[in-house]
XYZ file of N, CA, C and O in Angstrom:
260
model
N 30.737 17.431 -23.286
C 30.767 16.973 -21.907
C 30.109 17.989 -20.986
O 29.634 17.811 -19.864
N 30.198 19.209 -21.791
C 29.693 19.916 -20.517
C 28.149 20.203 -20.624
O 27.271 20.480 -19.807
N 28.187 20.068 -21.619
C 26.210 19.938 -22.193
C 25.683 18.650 -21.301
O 24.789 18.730 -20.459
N 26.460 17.362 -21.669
C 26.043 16.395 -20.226
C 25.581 16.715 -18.850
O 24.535 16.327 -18.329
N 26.729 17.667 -18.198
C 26.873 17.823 -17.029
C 25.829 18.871 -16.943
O 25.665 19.099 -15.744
N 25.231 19.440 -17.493
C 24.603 20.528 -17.440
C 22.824 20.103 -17.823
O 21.894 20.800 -17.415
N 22.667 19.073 -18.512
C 21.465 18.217 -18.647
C 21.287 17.654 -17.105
O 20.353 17.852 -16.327
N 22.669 16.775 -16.898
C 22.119 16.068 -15.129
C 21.545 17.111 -14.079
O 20.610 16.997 -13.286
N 22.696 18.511 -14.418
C 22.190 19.154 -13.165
C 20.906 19.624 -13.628
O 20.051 19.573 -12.744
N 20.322 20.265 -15.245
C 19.059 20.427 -14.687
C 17.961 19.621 -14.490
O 16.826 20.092 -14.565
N 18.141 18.608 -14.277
C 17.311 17.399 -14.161
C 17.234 16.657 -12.800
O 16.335 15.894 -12.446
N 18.596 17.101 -11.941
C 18.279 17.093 -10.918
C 17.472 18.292 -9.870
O 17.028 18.216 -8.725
N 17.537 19.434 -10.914
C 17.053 20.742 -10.537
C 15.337 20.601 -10.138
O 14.682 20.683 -9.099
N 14.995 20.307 -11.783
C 13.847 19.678 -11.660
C 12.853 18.725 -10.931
O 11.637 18.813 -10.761
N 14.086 17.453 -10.421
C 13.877 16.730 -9.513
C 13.443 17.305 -8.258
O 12.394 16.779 -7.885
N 14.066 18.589 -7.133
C 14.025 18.996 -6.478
C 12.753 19.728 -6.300
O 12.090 19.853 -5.270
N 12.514 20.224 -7.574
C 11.374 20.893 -8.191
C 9.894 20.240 -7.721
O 9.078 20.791 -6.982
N 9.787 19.086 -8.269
C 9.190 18.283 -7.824
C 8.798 17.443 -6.975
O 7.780 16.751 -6.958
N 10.206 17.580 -5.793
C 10.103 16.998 -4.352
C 9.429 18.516 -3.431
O 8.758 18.331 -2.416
N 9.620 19.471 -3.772
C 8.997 20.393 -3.194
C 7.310 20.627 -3.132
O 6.689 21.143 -2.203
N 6.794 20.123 -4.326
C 5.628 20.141 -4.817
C 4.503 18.964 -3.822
O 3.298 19.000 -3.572
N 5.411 18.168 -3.527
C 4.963 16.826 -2.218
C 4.255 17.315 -0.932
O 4.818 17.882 0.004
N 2.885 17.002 -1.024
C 2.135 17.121 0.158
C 2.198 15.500 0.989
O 1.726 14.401 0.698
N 2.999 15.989 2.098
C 3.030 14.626 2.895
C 1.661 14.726 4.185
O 1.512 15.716 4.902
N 1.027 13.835 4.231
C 0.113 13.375 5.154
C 0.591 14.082 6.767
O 1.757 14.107 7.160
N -0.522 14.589 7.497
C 0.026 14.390 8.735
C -0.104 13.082 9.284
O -0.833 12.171 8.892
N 0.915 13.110 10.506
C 0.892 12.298 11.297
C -0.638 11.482 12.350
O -0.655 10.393 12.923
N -1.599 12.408 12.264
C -3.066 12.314 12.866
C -3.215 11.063 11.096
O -3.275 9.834 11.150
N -3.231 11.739 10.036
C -4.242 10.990 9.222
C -3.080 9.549 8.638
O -3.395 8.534 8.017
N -2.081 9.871 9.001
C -1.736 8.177 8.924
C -2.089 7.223 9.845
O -2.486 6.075 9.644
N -1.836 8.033 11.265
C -2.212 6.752 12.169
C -3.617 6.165 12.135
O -3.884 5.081 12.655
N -4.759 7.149 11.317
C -5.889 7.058 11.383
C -6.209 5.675 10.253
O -7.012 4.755 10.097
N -4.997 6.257 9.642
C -5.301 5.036 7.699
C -4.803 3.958 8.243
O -5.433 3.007 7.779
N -4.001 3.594 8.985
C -3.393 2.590 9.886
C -4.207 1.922 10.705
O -4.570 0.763 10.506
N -4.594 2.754 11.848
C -5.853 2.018 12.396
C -6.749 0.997 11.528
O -7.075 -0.172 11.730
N -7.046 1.996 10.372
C -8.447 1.641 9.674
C -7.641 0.392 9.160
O -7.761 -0.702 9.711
N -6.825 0.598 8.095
C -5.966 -0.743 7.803
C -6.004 -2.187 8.414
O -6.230 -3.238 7.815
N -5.798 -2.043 9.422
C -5.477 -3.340 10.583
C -6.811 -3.477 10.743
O -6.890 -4.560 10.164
N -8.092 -3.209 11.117
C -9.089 -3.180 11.913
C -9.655 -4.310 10.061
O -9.624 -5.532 9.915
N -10.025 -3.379 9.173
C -10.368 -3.991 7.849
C -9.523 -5.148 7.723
O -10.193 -6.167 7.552
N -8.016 -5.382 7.755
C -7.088 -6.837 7.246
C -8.032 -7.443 8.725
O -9.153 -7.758 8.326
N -7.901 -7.679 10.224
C -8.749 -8.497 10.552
C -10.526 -8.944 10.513
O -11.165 -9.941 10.851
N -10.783 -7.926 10.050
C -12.317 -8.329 10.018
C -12.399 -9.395 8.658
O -13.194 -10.327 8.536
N -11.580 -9.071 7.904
C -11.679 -9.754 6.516
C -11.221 -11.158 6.639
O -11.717 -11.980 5.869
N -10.324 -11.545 7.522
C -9.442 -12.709 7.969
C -10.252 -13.391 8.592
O -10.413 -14.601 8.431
N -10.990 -12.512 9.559
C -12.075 -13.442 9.999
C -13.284 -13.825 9.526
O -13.902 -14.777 10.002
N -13.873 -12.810 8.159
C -15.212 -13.154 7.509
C -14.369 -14.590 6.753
O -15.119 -15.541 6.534
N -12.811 -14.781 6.340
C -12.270 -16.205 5.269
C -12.263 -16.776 6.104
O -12.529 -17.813 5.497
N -12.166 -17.191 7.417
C -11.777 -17.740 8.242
C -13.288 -18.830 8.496
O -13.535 -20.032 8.400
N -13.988 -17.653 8.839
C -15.371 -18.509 9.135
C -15.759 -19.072 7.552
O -16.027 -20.272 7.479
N -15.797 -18.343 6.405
C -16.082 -19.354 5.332
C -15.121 -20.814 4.793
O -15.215 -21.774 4.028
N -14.061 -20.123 5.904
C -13.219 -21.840 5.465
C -13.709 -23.001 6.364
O -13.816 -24.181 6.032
N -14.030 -22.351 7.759
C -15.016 -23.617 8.458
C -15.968 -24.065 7.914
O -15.945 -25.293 7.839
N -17.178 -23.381 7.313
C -18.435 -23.601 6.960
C -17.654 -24.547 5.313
O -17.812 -25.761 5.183
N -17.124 -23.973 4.598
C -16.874 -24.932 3.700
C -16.076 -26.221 3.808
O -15.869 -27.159 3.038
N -15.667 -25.890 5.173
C -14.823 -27.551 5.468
C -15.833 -28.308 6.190
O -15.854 -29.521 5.977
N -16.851 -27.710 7.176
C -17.772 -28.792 7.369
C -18.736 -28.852 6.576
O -19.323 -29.841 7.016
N -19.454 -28.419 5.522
C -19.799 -29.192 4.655
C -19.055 -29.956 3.546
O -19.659 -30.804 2.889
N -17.506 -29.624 3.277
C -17.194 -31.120 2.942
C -17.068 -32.271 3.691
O -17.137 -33.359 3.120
N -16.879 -32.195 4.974
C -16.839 -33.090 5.845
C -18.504 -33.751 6.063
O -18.665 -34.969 6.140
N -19.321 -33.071 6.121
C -20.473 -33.818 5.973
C -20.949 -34.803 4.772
O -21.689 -35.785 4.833
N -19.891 -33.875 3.006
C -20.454 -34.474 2.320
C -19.792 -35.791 2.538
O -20.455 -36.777 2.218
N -18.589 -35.980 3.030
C -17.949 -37.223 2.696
C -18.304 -38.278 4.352
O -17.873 -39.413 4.561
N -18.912 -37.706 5.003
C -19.717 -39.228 5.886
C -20.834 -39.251 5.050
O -21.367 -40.203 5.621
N -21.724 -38.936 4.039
C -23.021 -39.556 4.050
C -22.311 -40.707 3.256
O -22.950 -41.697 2.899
């Protein structure tokens, strides 16, 4: 049992180990990946957007001839 208890703790040791090792982003280069994010999801929404018109009026054309 105490070999157990002594595996968790060094494994949570380790854990810690490895949360230390974490390079977190600043705050400048997230808002920047964010920006970019949103700006790219709408431009893209709007390049499907216009190909869903253009492909709905040419089905709509094909089906009046």
């Amino acid at each position: 049992m105490a070999e157990e208890k002594q595996k968790k703790q060094s494994r949570f040791e380790a854990l810690k180990m490895e949360f230390s090792k974490i390079v977190w982003p600043s705050g400048k280069s997230v808002t920047k990946q964010t920006i970019a994010t949103v700006v790219v999801s709408i431009v893209l929404g709007l390049i499907i957007a216009l190909i869903d018109m253009l492909v709905q009026y040419g089905v709509d054309l094909l089906m009046s001839l």
